[in-house]
Short mmCIF file of N, CA and C in Angstrom, two decimals:
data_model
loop_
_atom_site.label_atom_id
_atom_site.label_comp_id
_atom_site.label_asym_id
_atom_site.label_seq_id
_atom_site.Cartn_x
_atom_site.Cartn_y
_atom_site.Cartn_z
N UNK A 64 -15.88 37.10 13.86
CA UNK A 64 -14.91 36.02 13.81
C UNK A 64 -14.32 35.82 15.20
N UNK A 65 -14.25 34.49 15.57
CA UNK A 65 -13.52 34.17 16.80
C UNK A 65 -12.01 34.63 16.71
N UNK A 66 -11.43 35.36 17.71
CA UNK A 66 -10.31 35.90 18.31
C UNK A 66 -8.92 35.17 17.86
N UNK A 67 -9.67 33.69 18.18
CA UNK A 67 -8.42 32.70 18.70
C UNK A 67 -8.73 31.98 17.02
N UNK A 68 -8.66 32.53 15.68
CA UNK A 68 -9.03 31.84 14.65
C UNK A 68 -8.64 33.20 13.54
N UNK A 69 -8.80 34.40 14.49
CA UNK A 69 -8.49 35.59 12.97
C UNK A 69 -6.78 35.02 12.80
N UNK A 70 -6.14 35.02 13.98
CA UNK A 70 -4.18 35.13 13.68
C UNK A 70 -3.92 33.78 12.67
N UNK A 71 -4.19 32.83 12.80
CA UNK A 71 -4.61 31.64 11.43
C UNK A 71 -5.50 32.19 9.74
N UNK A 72 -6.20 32.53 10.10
CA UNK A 72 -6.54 33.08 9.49
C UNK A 72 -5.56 33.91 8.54
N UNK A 73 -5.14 35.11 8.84
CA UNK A 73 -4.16 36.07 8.50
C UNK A 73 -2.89 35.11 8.17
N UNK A 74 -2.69 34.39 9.08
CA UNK A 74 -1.32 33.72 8.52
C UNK A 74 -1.26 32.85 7.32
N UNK A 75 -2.54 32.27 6.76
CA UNK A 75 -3.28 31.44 5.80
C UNK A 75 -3.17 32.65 4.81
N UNK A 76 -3.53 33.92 4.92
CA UNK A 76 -3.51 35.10 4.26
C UNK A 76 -2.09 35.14 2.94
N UNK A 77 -1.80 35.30 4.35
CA UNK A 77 -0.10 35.60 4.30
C UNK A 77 0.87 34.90 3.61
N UNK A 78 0.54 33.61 3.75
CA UNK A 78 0.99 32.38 3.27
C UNK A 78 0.94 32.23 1.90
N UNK A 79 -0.34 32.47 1.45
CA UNK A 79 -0.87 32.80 -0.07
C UNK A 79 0.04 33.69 -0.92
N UNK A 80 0.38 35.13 -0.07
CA UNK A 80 0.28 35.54 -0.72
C UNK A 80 1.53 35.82 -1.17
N UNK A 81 3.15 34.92 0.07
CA UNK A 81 3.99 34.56 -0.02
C UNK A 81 4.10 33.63 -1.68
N UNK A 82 3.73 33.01 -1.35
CA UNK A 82 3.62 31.82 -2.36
C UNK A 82 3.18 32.75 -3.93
N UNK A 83 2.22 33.28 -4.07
CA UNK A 83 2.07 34.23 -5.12
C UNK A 83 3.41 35.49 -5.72
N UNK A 84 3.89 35.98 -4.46
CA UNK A 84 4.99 36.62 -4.59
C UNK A 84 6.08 35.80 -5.46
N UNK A 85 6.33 34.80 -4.99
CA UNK A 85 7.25 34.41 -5.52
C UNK A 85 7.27 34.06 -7.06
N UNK A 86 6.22 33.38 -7.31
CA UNK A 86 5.42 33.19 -8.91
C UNK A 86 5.10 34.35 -9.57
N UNK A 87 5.21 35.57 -9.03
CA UNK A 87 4.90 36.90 -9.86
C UNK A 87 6.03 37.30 -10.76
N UNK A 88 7.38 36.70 -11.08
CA UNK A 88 7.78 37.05 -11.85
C UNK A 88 7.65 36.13 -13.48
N UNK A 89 7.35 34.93 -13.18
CA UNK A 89 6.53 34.54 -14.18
C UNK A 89 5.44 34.95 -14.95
N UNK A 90 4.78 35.22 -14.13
CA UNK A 90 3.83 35.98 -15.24
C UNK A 90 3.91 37.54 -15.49
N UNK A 91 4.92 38.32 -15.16
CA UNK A 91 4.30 39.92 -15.05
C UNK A 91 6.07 40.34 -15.63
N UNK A 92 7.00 39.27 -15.58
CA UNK A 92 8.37 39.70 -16.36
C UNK A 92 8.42 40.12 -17.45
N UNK A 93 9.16 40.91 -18.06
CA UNK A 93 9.20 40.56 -19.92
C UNK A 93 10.25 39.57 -19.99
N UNK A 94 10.73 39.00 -19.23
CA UNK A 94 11.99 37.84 -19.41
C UNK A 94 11.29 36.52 -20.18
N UNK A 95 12.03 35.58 -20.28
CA UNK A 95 11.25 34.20 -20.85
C UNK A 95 11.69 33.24 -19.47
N UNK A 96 10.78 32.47 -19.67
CA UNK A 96 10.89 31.18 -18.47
C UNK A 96 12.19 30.40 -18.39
N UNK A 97 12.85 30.55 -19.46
CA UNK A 97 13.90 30.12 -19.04
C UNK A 97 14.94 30.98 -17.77
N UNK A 98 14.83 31.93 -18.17
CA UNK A 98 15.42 33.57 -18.03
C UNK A 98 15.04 33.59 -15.96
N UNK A 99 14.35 33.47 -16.22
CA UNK A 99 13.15 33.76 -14.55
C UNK A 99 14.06 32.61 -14.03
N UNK A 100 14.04 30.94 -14.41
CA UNK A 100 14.56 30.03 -13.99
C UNK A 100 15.93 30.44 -13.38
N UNK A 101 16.65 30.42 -14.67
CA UNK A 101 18.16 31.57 -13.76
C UNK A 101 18.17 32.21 -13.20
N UNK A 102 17.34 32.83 -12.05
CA UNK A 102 17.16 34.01 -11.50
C UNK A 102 16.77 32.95 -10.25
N UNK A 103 15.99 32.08 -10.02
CA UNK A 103 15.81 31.64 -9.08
C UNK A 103 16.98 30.48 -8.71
N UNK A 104 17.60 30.04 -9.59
CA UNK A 104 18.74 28.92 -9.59
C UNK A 104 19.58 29.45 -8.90
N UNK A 105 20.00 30.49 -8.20
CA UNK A 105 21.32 31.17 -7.49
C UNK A 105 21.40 30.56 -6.22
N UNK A 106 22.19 30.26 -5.53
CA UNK A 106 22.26 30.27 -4.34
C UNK A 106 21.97 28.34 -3.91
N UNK A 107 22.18 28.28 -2.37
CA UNK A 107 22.11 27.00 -1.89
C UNK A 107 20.96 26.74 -1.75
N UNK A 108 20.20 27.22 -1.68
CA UNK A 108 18.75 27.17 -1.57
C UNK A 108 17.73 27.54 -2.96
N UNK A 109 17.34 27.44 -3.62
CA UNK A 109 16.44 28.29 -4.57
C UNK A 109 15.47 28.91 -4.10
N UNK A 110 14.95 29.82 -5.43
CA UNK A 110 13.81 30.65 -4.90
C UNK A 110 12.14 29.30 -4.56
N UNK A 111 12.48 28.52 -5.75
CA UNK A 111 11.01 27.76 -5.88
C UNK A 111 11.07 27.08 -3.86
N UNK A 112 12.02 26.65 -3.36
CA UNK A 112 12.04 26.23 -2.26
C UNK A 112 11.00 27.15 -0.90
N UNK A 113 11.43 28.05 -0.98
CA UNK A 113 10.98 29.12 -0.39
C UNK A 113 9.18 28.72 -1.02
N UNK A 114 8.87 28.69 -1.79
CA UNK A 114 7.52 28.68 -2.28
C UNK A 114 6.86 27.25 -1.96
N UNK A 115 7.15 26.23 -1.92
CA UNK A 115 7.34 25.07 -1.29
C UNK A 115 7.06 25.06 0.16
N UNK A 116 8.11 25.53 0.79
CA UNK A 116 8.08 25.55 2.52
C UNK A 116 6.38 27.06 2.54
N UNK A 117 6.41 27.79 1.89
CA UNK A 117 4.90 29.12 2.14
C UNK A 117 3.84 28.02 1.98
N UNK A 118 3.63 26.81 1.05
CA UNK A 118 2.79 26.06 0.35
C UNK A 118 2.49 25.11 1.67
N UNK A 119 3.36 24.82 2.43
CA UNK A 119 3.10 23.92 3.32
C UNK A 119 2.78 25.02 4.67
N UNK A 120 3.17 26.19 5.04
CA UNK A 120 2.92 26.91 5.96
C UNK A 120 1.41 27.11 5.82
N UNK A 121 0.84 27.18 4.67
CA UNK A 121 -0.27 27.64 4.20
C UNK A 121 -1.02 26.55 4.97
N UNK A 122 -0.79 25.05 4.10
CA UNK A 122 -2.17 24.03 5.15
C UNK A 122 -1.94 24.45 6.14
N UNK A 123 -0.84 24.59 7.05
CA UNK A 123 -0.30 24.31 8.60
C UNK A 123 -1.48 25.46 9.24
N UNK A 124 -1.37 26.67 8.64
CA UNK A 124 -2.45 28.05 9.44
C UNK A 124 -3.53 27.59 8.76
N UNK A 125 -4.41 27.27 7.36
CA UNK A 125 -5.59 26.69 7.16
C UNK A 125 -6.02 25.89 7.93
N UNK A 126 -5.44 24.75 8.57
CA UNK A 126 -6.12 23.53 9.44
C UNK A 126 -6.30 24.25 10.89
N UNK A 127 -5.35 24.99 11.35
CA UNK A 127 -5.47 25.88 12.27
C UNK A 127 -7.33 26.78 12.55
N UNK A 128 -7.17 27.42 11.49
CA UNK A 128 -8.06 28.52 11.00
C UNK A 128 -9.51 27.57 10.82
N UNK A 129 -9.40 26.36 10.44
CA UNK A 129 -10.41 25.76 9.98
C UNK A 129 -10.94 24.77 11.04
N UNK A 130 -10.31 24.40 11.90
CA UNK A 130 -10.13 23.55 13.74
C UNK A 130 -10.01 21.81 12.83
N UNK A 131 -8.93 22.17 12.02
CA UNK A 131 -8.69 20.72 11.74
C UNK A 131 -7.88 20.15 12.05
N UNK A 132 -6.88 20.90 13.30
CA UNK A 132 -5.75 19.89 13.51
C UNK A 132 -6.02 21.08 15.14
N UNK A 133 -5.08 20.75 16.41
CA UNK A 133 -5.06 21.40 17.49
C UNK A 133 -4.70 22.92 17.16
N UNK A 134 -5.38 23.40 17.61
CA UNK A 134 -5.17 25.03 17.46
C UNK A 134 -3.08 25.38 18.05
N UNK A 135 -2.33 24.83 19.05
CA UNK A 135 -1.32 24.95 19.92
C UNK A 135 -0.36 24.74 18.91
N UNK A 136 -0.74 22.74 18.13
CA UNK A 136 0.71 22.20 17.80
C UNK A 136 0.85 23.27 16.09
N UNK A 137 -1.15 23.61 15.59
CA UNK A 137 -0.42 24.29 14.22
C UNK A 137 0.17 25.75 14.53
N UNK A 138 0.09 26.24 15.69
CA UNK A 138 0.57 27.81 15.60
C UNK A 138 1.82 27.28 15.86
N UNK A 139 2.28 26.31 16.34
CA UNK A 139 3.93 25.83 16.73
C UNK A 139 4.59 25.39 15.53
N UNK A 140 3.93 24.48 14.42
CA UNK A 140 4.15 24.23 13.55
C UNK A 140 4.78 25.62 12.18
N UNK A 141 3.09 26.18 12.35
CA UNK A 141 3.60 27.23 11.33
C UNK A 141 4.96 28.50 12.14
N UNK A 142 4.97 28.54 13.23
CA UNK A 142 5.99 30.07 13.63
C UNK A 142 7.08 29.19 12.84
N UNK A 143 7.35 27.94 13.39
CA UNK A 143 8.75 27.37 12.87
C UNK A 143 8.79 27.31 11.11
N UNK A 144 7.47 26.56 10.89
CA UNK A 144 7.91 26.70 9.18
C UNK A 144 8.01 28.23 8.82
N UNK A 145 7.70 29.48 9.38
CA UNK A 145 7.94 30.92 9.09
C UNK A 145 9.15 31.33 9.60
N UNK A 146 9.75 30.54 10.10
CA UNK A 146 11.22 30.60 10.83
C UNK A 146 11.96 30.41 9.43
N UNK A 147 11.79 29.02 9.34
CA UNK A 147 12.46 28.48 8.13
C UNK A 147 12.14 29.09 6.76
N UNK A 148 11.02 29.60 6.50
CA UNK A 148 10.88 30.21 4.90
C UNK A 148 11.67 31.33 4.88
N UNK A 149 11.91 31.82 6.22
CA UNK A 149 12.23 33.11 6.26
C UNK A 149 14.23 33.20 5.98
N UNK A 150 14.49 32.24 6.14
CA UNK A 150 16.16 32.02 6.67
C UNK A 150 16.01 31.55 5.38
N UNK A 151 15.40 30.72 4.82
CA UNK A 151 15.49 29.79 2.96
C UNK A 151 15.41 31.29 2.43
N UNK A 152 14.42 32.13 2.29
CA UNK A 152 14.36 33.12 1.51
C UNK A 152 15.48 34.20 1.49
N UNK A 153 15.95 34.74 2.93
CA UNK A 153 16.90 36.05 2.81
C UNK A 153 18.54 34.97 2.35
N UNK A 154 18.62 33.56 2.56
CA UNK A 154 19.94 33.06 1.88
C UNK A 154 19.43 33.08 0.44
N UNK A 155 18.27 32.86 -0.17
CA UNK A 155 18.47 32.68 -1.98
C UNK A 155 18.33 34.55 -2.13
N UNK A 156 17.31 35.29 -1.25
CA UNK A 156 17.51 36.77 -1.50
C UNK A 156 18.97 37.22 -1.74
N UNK A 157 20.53 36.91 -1.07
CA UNK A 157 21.88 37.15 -0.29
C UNK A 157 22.81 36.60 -1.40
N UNK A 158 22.29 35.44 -1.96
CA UNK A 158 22.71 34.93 -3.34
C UNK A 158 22.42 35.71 -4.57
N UNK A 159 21.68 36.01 -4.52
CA UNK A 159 21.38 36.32 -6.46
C UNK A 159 22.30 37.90 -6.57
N UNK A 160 23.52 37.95 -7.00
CA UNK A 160 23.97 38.83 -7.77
C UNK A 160 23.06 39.88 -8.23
N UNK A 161 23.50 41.41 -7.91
CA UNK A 161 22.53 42.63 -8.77
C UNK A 161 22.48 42.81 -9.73
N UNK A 162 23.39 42.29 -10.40
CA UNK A 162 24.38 42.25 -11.77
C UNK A 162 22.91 41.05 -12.62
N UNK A 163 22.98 40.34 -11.60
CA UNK A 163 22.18 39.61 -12.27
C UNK A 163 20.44 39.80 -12.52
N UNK A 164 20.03 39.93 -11.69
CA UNK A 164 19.17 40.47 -11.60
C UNK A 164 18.64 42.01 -12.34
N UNK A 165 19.58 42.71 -12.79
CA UNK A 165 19.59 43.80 -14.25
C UNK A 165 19.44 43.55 -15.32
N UNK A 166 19.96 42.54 -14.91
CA UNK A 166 20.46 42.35 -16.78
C UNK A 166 19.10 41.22 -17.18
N UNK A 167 18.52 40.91 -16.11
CA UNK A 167 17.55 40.02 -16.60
C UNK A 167 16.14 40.57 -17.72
N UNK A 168 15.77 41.39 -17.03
CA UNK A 168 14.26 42.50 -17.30
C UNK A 168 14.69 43.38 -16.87
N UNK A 169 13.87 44.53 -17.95
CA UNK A 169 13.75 45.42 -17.73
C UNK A 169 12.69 45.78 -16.75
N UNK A 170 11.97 45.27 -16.58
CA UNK A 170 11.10 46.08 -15.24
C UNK A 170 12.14 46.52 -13.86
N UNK A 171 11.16 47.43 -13.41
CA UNK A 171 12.40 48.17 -12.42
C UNK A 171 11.81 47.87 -11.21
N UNK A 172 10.34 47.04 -11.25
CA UNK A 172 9.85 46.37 -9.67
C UNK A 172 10.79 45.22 -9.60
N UNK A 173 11.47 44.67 -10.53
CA UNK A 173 12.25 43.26 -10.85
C UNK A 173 13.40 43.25 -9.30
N UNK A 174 13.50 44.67 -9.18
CA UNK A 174 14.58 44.45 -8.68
C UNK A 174 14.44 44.32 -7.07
N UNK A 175 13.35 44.52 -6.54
CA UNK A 175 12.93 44.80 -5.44
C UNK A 175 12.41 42.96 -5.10
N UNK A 176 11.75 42.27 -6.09
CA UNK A 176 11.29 41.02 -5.76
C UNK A 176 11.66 40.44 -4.76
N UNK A 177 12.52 40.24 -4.52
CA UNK A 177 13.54 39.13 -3.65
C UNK A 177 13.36 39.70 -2.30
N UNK A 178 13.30 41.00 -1.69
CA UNK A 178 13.48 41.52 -1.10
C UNK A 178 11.57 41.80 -0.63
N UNK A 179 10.83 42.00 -1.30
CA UNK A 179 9.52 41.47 -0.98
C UNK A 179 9.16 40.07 -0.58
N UNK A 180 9.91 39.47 -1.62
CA UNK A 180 9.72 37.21 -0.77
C UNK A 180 10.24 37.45 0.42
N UNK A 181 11.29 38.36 1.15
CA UNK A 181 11.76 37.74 1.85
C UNK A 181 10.72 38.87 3.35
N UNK A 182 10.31 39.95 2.66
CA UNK A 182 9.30 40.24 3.76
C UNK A 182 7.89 39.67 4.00
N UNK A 183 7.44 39.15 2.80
CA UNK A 183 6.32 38.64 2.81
C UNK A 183 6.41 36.99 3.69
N UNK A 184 7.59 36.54 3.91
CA UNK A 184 7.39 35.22 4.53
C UNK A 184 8.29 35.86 6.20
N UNK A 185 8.72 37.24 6.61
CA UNK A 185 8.63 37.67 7.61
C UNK A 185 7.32 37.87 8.28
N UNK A 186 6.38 38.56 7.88
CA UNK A 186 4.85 38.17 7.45
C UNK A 186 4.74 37.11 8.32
N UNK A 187 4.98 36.17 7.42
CA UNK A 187 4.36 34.58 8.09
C UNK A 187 5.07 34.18 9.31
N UNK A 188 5.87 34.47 9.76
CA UNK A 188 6.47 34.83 11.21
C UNK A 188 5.97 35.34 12.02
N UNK A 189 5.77 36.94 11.32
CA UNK A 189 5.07 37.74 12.78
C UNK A 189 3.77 36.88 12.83
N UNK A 190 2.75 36.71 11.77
CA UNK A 190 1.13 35.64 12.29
C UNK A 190 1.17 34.78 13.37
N UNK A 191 2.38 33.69 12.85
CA UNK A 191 2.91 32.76 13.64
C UNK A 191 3.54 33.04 15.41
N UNK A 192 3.36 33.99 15.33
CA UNK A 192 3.85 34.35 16.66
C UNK A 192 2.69 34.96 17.58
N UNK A 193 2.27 35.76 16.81
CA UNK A 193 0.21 36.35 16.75
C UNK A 193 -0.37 34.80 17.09
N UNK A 194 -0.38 34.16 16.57
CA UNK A 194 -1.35 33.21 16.83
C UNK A 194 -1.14 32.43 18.18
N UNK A 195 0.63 31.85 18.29
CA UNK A 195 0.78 31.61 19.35
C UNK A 195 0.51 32.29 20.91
N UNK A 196 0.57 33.66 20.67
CA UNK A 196 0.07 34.82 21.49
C UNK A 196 -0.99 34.65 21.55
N UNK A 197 -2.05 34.68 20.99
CA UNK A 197 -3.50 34.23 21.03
C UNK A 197 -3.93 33.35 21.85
N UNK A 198 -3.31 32.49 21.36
CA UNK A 198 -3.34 30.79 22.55
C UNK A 198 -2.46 30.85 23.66
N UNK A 199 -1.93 32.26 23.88
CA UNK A 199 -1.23 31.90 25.29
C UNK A 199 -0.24 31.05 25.87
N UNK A 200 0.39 30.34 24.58
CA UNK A 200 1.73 29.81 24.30
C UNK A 200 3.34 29.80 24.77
N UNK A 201 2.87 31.67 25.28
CA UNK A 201 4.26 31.51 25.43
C UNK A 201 4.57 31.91 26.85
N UNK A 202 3.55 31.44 27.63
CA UNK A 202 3.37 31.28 29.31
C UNK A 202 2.80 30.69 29.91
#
């Protein structure tokens, strides 16, 4: 694999798997969908937002990875949208009450979630910065 195409790559990775993180309590909770909904409703931001901004980081390193848009403006594109998922995620992470988050499910990974979204779209930061490094961006 070309050099200047793995850090896209990985960040396309990453992006995924952001976006999956966040949807994993839907399917793997014993809560009901309503239940999960309240859990992401906290805060000025929601959780689904955060999944939204990974969804669009995702084309941004795919077109990258794939030479469908300039290799420069998508590694510039995605560091910033990994800027931003990252600041959306640790404010809805900073919001949700522990209290709340207990009392929801019993699973005891439940409680860690938030705190995985918000490393997994750190993740999409460090790529984003990898990639720009790659391309020599930042000199």
């Amino acid at each position: 694999m070309d050099r200047l195409r793995l850090p896209a790559l990985a960040g396309t990775v990453v992006s995924l798997l952001t976006a999956v993180a966040v949807l994993v309590p839907y399917v793997l909770a014993d809560a009901g969908a309503d239940t999960i909904a309240t859990y992401y409703d906290f805060g000025l931001v929601t959780g689904l937002t955060v999944l939204m901004v990974a969804l669009v980081t995702l084309v941004v390193f795919a077109s990258g990875w794939r030479g469908r848009s300039d290799p420069a403006t998508a590694a510039g594109a995605a560091l910033g949208l990994g800027f931003v998922a990252t600041l959306l995620a640790a404010s809805w992470a900073l919001a949700v009450p522990y209290d709340v988050v207990v009392q929801l499910t019993t699973e005891s990974w439940f409680e860690y979630h938030r705190w995985a979204v918000v490393g997994s779209s750190v993740a999409m930061v460090v790529c984003g910065l990898w990639y720009a490094y790659v391309l020599r961006l930042f000199w």
